[in-house]
């Protein structure tokens, strides 16, 4: 079974600053995907970024980028030039390749607050 | 517009009643999932379905039932056997076996009165 750990229950930064959210995971799988999802107050789960484990290059999506360290089983999310609209819960999630078998395994989330 | 819809947005149930939550997708995805979210926790898998007329239990299936008669639809029934059904329920779908990326509906908040 897989586990996903987010060690920061809450973080707060000033608008326009850069913030990094941490995520570690444990798995015996070699092929898998990692995701960051954002859940704003509306509670809609929104995909932020996706990383395939077999790709060494870190994924980027505009202001969002990841630092994927496969050997260390670490998958952190960096948000650059943070905006008020980035305030939300952020969840790290794991799924084995080809495996809807267990669905996504989620961490407990980090509540990110962007201060004006 | 392609997407996932869930209804109703809010649902109230009396103890002892069964209720059904709707989930529909027009993304042409084969796989669909139901998750439950409780305060302070991530999402936990209730049921999933990879193809029509087939579904599998997730981690917390007790007290829930599903059906998958059409590719587009995956309704969840919360039965009276579910001891603590008050929660936020999220439906998702994915192009299983391709990118395995799951996209979520807006959710249903179920409250037991």
PDB file of C-alpha atoms in Angstrom:
ATOM      1  CA  UNK A   1       0.000   0.000   0.000  1.00  0.00           C
ATOM      2  CA  UNK A   2       1.082   3.531  -0.687  1.00  0.00           C
ATOM      3  CA  UNK A   3       1.248   6.378   1.803  1.00  0.00           C
ATOM      4  CA  UNK A   4       1.488  10.118   1.190  1.00  0.00           C
ATOM      5  CA  UNK A   5       2.635  12.517   3.897  1.00  0.00           C
ATOM      6  CA  UNK A   6       2.270  16.281   3.972  1.00  0.00           C
ATOM      7  CA  UNK A   7       4.068  17.567   7.047  1.00  0.00           C
ATOM      8  CA  UNK A   8       2.890  21.186   6.930  1.00  0.00           C
ATOM      9  CA  UNK A   9      -0.744  21.507   8.079  1.00  0.00           C
ATOM     10  CA  UNK A  10      -0.773  25.250   7.418  1.00  0.00           C
ATOM     11  CA  UNK A  11       1.453  27.858   5.786  1.00  0.00           C
ATOM     12  CA  UNK A  12       1.107  31.609   5.401  1.00  0.00           C
ATOM     13  CA  UNK A  13       3.057  33.908   3.085  1.00  0.00           C
ATOM     14  CA  UNK A  14       2.769  37.429   1.742  1.00  0.00           C
ATOM     15  CA  UNK A  15       1.417  38.084  -1.722  1.00  0.00           C
ATOM     16  CA  UNK A  16       4.094  37.915  -4.461  1.00  0.00           C
ATOM     17  CA  UNK A  17       6.377  35.709  -2.355  1.00  0.00           C
ATOM     18  CA  UNK A  18       7.481  32.224  -3.337  1.00  0.00           C
ATOM     19  CA  UNK A  19       6.294  29.294  -1.234  1.00  0.00           C
ATOM     20  CA  UNK A  20       7.176  25.600  -1.249  1.00  0.00           C
ATOM     21  CA  UNK A  21       4.832  22.877  -0.041  1.00  0.00           C
ATOM     22  CA  UNK A  22       6.343  19.548   0.965  1.00  0.00           C
ATOM     23  CA  UNK A  23       5.201  16.026   0.164  1.00  0.00           C
ATOM     24  CA  UNK A  24       6.821  12.663   0.725  1.00  0.00           C
ATOM     25  CA  UNK A  25       5.471   9.286  -0.275  1.00  0.00           C
ATOM     26  CA  UNK A  26       6.211   5.642   0.193  1.00  0.00           C
ATOM     27  CA  UNK A  27       5.699   2.979  -2.453  1.00  0.00           C
ATOM     28  CA  UNK A  28       7.238  -0.156  -3.855  1.00  0.00           C
ATOM     29  CA  UNK A  29       5.979   0.679  -7.339  1.00  0.00           C
ATOM     30  CA  UNK A  30       8.445   1.791 -10.002  1.00  0.00           C
ATOM     31  CA  UNK A  31       5.984   3.396 -12.409  1.00  0.00           C
ATOM     32  CA  UNK A  32       3.540   5.898 -11.016  1.00  0.00           C
ATOM     33  CA  UNK A  33       2.137   9.401 -11.234  1.00  0.00           C
ATOM     34  CA  UNK A  34       2.164  12.176  -8.683  1.00  0.00           C
ATOM     35  CA  UNK A  35      -0.249  15.094  -8.548  1.00  0.00           C
ATOM     36  CA  UNK A  36      -0.901  18.304  -6.724  1.00  0.00           C
ATOM     37  CA  UNK A  37      -4.538  19.297  -6.390  1.00  0.00           C
ATOM     38  CA  UNK A  38      -5.883  22.607  -5.130  1.00  0.00           C
ATOM     39  CA  UNK A  39      -9.134  22.844  -3.160  1.00  0.00           C
ATOM     40  CA  UNK A  40     -10.331  26.446  -2.726  1.00  0.00           C
ATOM     41  CA  UNK A  41     -13.204  27.381  -0.386  1.00  0.00           C
ATOM     42  CA  UNK A  42     -15.671  26.245  -3.072  1.00  0.00           C
ATOM     43  CA  UNK A  43     -14.297  22.735  -2.345  1.00  0.00           C
ATOM     44  CA  UNK A  44     -13.876  21.889  -6.036  1.00  0.00           C
ATOM     45  CA  UNK A  45     -10.729  19.787  -6.477  1.00  0.00           C
ATOM     46  CA  UNK A  46      -8.628  21.353  -9.210  1.00  0.00           C
ATOM     47  CA  UNK A  47      -5.620  19.687 -10.801  1.00  0.00           C
ATOM     48  CA  UNK A  48      -2.564  21.909 -10.446  1.00  0.00           C
ATOM     49  CA  UNK A  49       0.257  19.802 -11.811  1.00  0.00           C
ATOM     50  CA  UNK A  50       1.154  16.235 -12.727  1.00  0.00           C
ATOM     51  CA  UNK A  51       4.462  14.352 -12.766  1.00  0.00           C
ATOM     52  CA  UNK A  52       5.243  10.989 -14.332  1.00  0.00           C
ATOM     53  CA  UNK A  53       7.783   9.074 -12.261  1.00  0.00           C
ATOM     54  CA  UNK A  54       9.714   7.887 -15.291  1.00  0.00           C
ATOM     55  CA  UNK A  55      10.411  11.463 -16.378  1.00  0.00           C
ATOM     56  CA  UNK A  56      13.440  13.082 -14.763  1.00  0.00           C
ATOM     57  CA  UNK A  57      12.419  16.561 -15.853  1.00  0.00           C
ATOM     58  CA  UNK A  58      10.384  18.413 -13.269  1.00  0.00           C
ATOM     59  CA  UNK A  59       6.901  19.450 -14.401  1.00  0.00           C
ATOM     60  CA  UNK A  60       5.984  23.128 -14.624  1.00  0.00           C
ATOM     61  CA  UNK A  61       2.684  24.923 -15.187  1.00  0.00           C
ATOM     62  CA  UNK A  62       3.035  28.690 -15.324  1.00  0.00           C
ATOM     63  CA  UNK A  63       3.778  29.814 -11.723  1.00  0.00           C
ATOM     64  CA  UNK A  64       3.665  26.246 -10.403  1.00  0.00           C
ATOM     65  CA  UNK A  65       6.604  23.861 -10.520  1.00  0.00           C
ATOM     66  CA  UNK A  66       7.641  20.716  -8.729  1.00  0.00           C
ATOM     67  CA  UNK A  67      10.868  19.345  -7.341  1.00  0.00           C
ATOM     68  CA  UNK A  68      10.619  15.596  -7.894  1.00  0.00           C
ATOM     69  CA  UNK A  69      13.285  13.527  -6.158  1.00  0.00           C
ATOM     70  CA  UNK A  70      12.478   9.904  -6.969  1.00  0.00           C
ATOM     71  CA  UNK A  71      15.198   8.309  -4.859  1.00  0.00           C
ATOM     72  CA  UNK A  72      14.192  10.358  -1.847  1.00  0.00           C
ATOM     73  CA  UNK A  73      10.465   9.859  -2.629  1.00  0.00           C
ATOM     74  CA  UNK A  74       9.907  13.568  -2.364  1.00  0.00           C
ATOM     75  CA  UNK A  75       7.557  15.721  -4.446  1.00  0.00           C
ATOM     76  CA  UNK A  76       7.397  19.375  -3.408  1.00  0.00           C
ATOM     77  CA  UNK A  77       5.328  22.121  -5.048  1.00  0.00           C
ATOM     78  CA  UNK A  78       6.749  25.608  -5.572  1.00  0.00           C
ATOM     79  CA  UNK A  79       4.400  28.507  -6.175  1.00  0.00           C
ATOM     80  CA  UNK A  80       6.107  31.609  -7.524  1.00  0.00           C
ATOM     81  CA  UNK A  81       4.716  35.146  -7.345  1.00  0.00           C
ATOM     82  CA  UNK A  82       1.917  33.952  -5.081  1.00  0.00           C
ATOM     83  CA  UNK A  83      -1.509  35.534  -5.532  1.00  0.00           C
ATOM     84  CA  UNK A  84      -4.505  35.934  -3.239  1.00  0.00           C
ATOM     85  CA  UNK A  85      -6.373  33.404  -5.382  1.00  0.00           C
ATOM     86  CA  UNK A  86      -3.802  30.769  -4.465  1.00  0.00           C
ATOM     87  CA  UNK A  87      -5.293  30.609  -0.965  1.00  0.00           C
ATOM     88  CA  UNK A  88      -6.605  27.050  -0.680  1.00  0.00           C
ATOM     89  CA  UNK A  89      -5.986  23.556   0.621  1.00  0.00           C
ATOM     90  CA  UNK A  90      -3.331  21.772  -1.412  1.00  0.00           C
ATOM     91  CA  UNK A  91      -3.274  17.996  -1.619  1.00  0.00           C
ATOM     92  CA  UNK A  92      -0.473  15.780  -2.838  1.00  0.00           C
ATOM     93  CA  UNK A  93      -1.664  12.519  -4.421  1.00  0.00           C
ATOM     94  CA  UNK A  94      -0.211   9.294  -5.816  1.00  0.00           C
ATOM     95  CA  UNK A  95      -1.436   6.635  -8.205  1.00  0.00           C
ATOM     96  CA  UNK A  96       0.367   3.599  -9.577  1.00  0.00           C
ATOM     97  CA  UNK A  97       0.635   3.499 -13.343  1.00  0.00           C
ATOM     98  CA  UNK A  98      -2.274   1.722 -15.018  1.00  0.00           C
ATOM     99  CA  UNK A  99      -3.920   1.424 -11.632  1.00  0.00           C
ATOM    100  CA  UNK A 100      -7.295   2.745 -11.014  1.00  0.00           C
ATOM    101  CA  UNK A 101      -7.083  -0.291  -8.763  1.00  0.00           C
ATOM    102  CA  UNK A 102      -6.646   1.712  -5.593  1.00  0.00           C
ATOM    103  CA  UNK A 103      -7.686   5.136  -6.785  1.00  0.00           C
ATOM    104  CA  UNK A 104      -5.615   8.109  -5.755  1.00  0.00           C
ATOM    105  CA  UNK A 105      -3.860   8.049  -2.395  1.00  0.00           C
ATOM    106  CA  UNK A 106      -4.009  11.518  -0.861  1.00  0.00           C
ATOM    107  CA  UNK A 107      -2.050  13.303   1.820  1.00  0.00           C
ATOM    108  CA  UNK A 108      -3.968  15.183   4.506  1.00  0.00           C
ATOM    109  CA  UNK A 109      -3.344  18.508   2.866  1.00  0.00           C
ATOM    110  CA  UNK A 110      -1.653  21.840   3.526  1.00  0.00           C
ATOM    111  CA  UNK A 111      -3.749  24.934   4.101  1.00  0.00           C
ATOM    112  CA  UNK A 112      -1.989  27.757   2.254  1.00  0.00           C
ATOM    113  CA  UNK A 113      -2.922  31.322   3.123  1.00  0.00           C
ATOM    114  CA  UNK A 114      -1.730  34.200   0.957  1.00  0.00           C
ATOM    115  CA  UNK A 115      -1.725  37.455   2.916  1.00  0.00           C
ATOM    116  CA  UNK A 116      -2.270  40.800   1.130  1.00  0.00           C
TER     117      UNK A 116
ATOM    118  CA  UNK B   1     -18.118  21.937 -22.397  1.00  0.00           C
ATOM    119  CA  UNK B   2     -16.690  18.677 -21.134  1.00  0.00           C
ATOM    120  CA  UNK B   3     -16.837  18.032 -17.459  1.00  0.00           C
ATOM    121  CA  UNK B   4     -18.244  16.229 -14.471  1.00  0.00           C
ATOM    122  CA  UNK B   5     -21.485  17.194 -12.790  1.00  0.00           C
ATOM    123  CA  UNK B   6     -22.732  16.137  -9.374  1.00  0.00           C
ATOM    124  CA  UNK B   7     -26.140  16.670  -7.908  1.00  0.00           C
ATOM    125  CA  UNK B   8     -27.465  17.787  -5.593  1.00  0.00           C
ATOM    126  CA  UNK B   9     -24.945  20.242  -4.152  1.00  0.00           C
ATOM    127  CA  UNK B  10     -26.420  19.853  -0.669  1.00  0.00           C
ATOM    128  CA  UNK B  11     -28.374  16.873   0.620  1.00  0.00           C
ATOM    129  CA  UNK B  12     -30.042  16.287   3.933  1.00  0.00           C
ATOM    130  CA  UNK B  13     -30.984  12.833   5.126  1.00  0.00           C
ATOM    131  CA  UNK B  14     -32.899  11.567   8.082  1.00  0.00           C
ATOM    132  CA  UNK B  15     -31.441   8.657   9.958  1.00  0.00           C
ATOM    133  CA  UNK B  16     -32.538   5.337   8.480  1.00  0.00           C
ATOM    134  CA  UNK B  17     -33.018   6.697   4.965  1.00  0.00           C
ATOM    135  CA  UNK B  18     -31.134   5.709   1.841  1.00  0.00           C
ATOM    136  CA  UNK B  19     -30.049   8.546  -0.442  1.00  0.00           C
ATOM    137  CA  UNK B  20     -28.510   8.548  -3.915  1.00  0.00           C
ATOM    138  CA  UNK B  21     -25.885  10.993  -5.132  1.00  0.00           C
ATOM    139  CA  UNK B  22     -25.655  11.594  -8.856  1.00  0.00           C
ATOM    140  CA  UNK B  23     -22.450  11.793 -10.908  1.00  0.00           C
ATOM    141  CA  UNK B  24     -22.376  12.324 -14.678  1.00  0.00           C
ATOM    142  CA  UNK B  25     -19.417  12.905 -17.010  1.00  0.00           C
ATOM    143  CA  UNK B  26     -19.152  13.759 -20.691  1.00  0.00           C
ATOM    144  CA  UNK B  27     -15.382  13.375 -20.948  1.00  0.00           C
ATOM    145  CA  UNK B  28     -15.695   9.901 -22.498  1.00  0.00           C
ATOM    146  CA  UNK B  29     -13.663   8.499 -19.620  1.00  0.00           C
ATOM    147  CA  UNK B  30     -13.845   4.788 -18.897  1.00  0.00           C
ATOM    148  CA  UNK B  31     -13.015   4.996 -15.199  1.00  0.00           C
ATOM    149  CA  UNK B  32     -15.064   6.688 -12.496  1.00  0.00           C
ATOM    150  CA  UNK B  33     -14.512   7.009  -8.751  1.00  0.00           C
ATOM    151  CA  UNK B  34     -16.253   8.049  -5.556  1.00  0.00           C
ATOM    152  CA  UNK B  35     -14.318   9.619  -2.690  1.00  0.00           C
ATOM    153  CA  UNK B  36     -15.320  10.792   0.751  1.00  0.00           C
ATOM    154  CA  UNK B  37     -13.731  13.795   2.460  1.00  0.00           C
ATOM    155  CA  UNK B  38     -13.936  14.448   6.196  1.00  0.00           C
ATOM    156  CA  UNK B  39     -12.592  17.543   7.992  1.00  0.00           C
ATOM    157  CA  UNK B  40      -8.833  17.508   8.401  1.00  0.00           C
ATOM    158  CA  UNK B  41      -8.397  14.528   6.126  1.00  0.00           C
ATOM    159  CA  UNK B  42      -7.567  13.864   2.541  1.00  0.00           C
ATOM    160  CA  UNK B  43      -9.917  11.965   0.295  1.00  0.00           C
ATOM    161  CA  UNK B  44     -10.642   8.290   0.811  1.00  0.00           C
ATOM    162  CA  UNK B  45     -11.808   5.957  -1.943  1.00  0.00           C
ATOM    163  CA  UNK B  46     -15.283   4.445  -1.582  1.00  0.00           C
ATOM    164  CA  UNK B  47     -15.833   2.671  -4.922  1.00  0.00           C
ATOM    165  CA  UNK B  48     -14.395   2.753  -8.400  1.00  0.00           C
ATOM    166  CA  UNK B  49     -15.422   1.472 -11.810  1.00  0.00           C
ATOM    167  CA  UNK B  50     -13.134   0.878 -14.746  1.00  0.00           C
ATOM    168  CA  UNK B  51     -15.809  -0.154 -17.246  1.00  0.00           C
ATOM    169  CA  UNK B  52     -19.564  -0.350 -17.570  1.00  0.00           C
ATOM    170  CA  UNK B  53     -21.250  -3.023 -15.430  1.00  0.00           C
ATOM    171  CA  UNK B  54     -18.137  -3.510 -13.328  1.00  0.00           C
ATOM    172  CA  UNK B  55     -17.088  -1.851 -10.083  1.00  0.00           C
ATOM    173  CA  UNK B  56     -14.786  -2.546  -7.156  1.00  0.00           C
ATOM    174  CA  UNK B  57     -14.782  -1.636  -3.475  1.00  0.00           C
ATOM    175  CA  UNK B  58     -12.336   0.917  -2.222  1.00  0.00           C
ATOM    176  CA  UNK B  59     -11.024   1.420   1.289  1.00  0.00           C
ATOM    177  CA  UNK B  60     -14.309   2.452   2.918  1.00  0.00           C
ATOM    178  CA  UNK B  61     -17.106   0.761   0.935  1.00  0.00           C
ATOM    179  CA  UNK B  62     -19.168  -0.452   3.900  1.00  0.00           C
ATOM    180  CA  UNK B  63     -22.596   1.180   3.937  1.00  0.00           C
ATOM    181  CA  UNK B  64     -22.382   2.350   0.325  1.00  0.00           C
ATOM    182  CA  UNK B  65     -23.488   0.890  -3.005  1.00  0.00           C
ATOM    183  CA  UNK B  66     -22.981   1.895  -6.638  1.00  0.00           C
ATOM    184  CA  UNK B  67     -24.077   0.988 -10.150  1.00  0.00           C
ATOM    185  CA  UNK B  68     -22.513   1.572 -13.556  1.00  0.00           C
ATOM    186  CA  UNK B  69     -25.139   0.941 -16.210  1.00  0.00           C
ATOM    187  CA  UNK B  70     -23.899   3.668 -18.550  1.00  0.00           C
ATOM    188  CA  UNK B  71     -20.403   4.934 -19.263  1.00  0.00           C
ATOM    189  CA  UNK B  72     -21.450   8.475 -18.399  1.00  0.00           C
ATOM    190  CA  UNK B  73     -23.072   7.782 -15.049  1.00  0.00           C
ATOM    191  CA  UNK B  74     -21.895   6.405 -11.693  1.00  0.00           C
ATOM    192  CA  UNK B  75     -24.471   7.026  -8.922  1.00  0.00           C
ATOM    193  CA  UNK B  76     -23.617   6.406  -5.272  1.00  0.00           C
ATOM    194  CA  UNK B  77     -26.215   5.249  -2.746  1.00  0.00           C
ATOM    195  CA  UNK B  78     -25.558   5.945   0.910  1.00  0.00           C
ATOM    196  CA  UNK B  79     -27.518   3.320   2.814  1.00  0.00           C
ATOM    197  CA  UNK B  80     -28.833   3.315   6.356  1.00  0.00           C
ATOM    198  CA  UNK B  81     -26.009   0.898   7.197  1.00  0.00           C
ATOM    199  CA  UNK B  82     -23.466   3.712   6.881  1.00  0.00           C
ATOM    200  CA  UNK B  83     -22.905   4.741  10.501  1.00  0.00           C
ATOM    201  CA  UNK B  84     -21.478   8.198   9.962  1.00  0.00           C
ATOM    202  CA  UNK B  85     -22.519   9.438   6.533  1.00  0.00           C
ATOM    203  CA  UNK B  86     -22.172  13.189   7.123  1.00  0.00           C
ATOM    204  CA  UNK B  87     -19.306  14.199   4.811  1.00  0.00           C
ATOM    205  CA  UNK B  88     -18.366  15.809   1.519  1.00  0.00           C
ATOM    206  CA  UNK B  89     -18.559  13.405  -1.430  1.00  0.00           C
ATOM    207  CA  UNK B  90     -16.515  13.848  -4.580  1.00  0.00           C
ATOM    208  CA  UNK B  91     -16.861  12.008  -7.866  1.00  0.00           C
ATOM    209  CA  UNK B  92     -13.991  11.750 -10.340  1.00  0.00           C
ATOM    210  CA  UNK B  93     -13.263  10.250 -13.720  1.00  0.00           C
ATOM    211  CA  UNK B  94     -10.088   9.385 -15.583  1.00  0.00           C
ATOM    212  CA  UNK B  95      -8.693   8.057 -18.835  1.00  0.00           C
ATOM    213  CA  UNK B  96      -7.614   4.968 -16.961  1.00  0.00           C
ATOM    214  CA  UNK B  97      -4.468   3.324 -18.245  1.00  0.00           C
ATOM    215  CA  UNK B  98      -3.429   6.382 -20.245  1.00  0.00           C
ATOM    216  CA  UNK B  99      -2.483   9.347 -18.120  1.00  0.00           C
ATOM    217  CA  UNK B 100      -4.346   8.136 -15.044  1.00  0.00           C
ATOM    218  CA  UNK B 101      -5.230  11.742 -14.364  1.00  0.00           C
ATOM    219  CA  UNK B 102      -8.435  12.109 -12.378  1.00  0.00           C
ATOM    220  CA  UNK B 103     -10.729  15.094 -12.794  1.00  0.00           C
ATOM    221  CA  UNK B 104     -13.258  15.915 -10.121  1.00  0.00           C
ATOM    222  CA  UNK B 105     -16.828  17.104  -9.972  1.00  0.00           C
ATOM    223  CA  UNK B 106     -17.922  19.950  -7.674  1.00  0.00           C
ATOM    224  CA  UNK B 107     -18.994  17.624  -4.858  1.00  0.00           C
ATOM    225  CA  UNK B 108     -22.092  16.946  -2.745  1.00  0.00           C
ATOM    226  CA  UNK B 109     -22.336  17.862   0.925  1.00  0.00           C
ATOM    227  CA  UNK B 110     -24.426  15.236   2.750  1.00  0.00           C
ATOM    228  CA  UNK B 111     -25.752  15.995   6.223  1.00  0.00           C
ATOM    229  CA  UNK B 112     -27.646  13.541   8.402  1.00  0.00           C
ATOM    230  CA  UNK B 113     -30.279  15.223  10.537  1.00  0.00           C
TER     231      UNK B 113
END
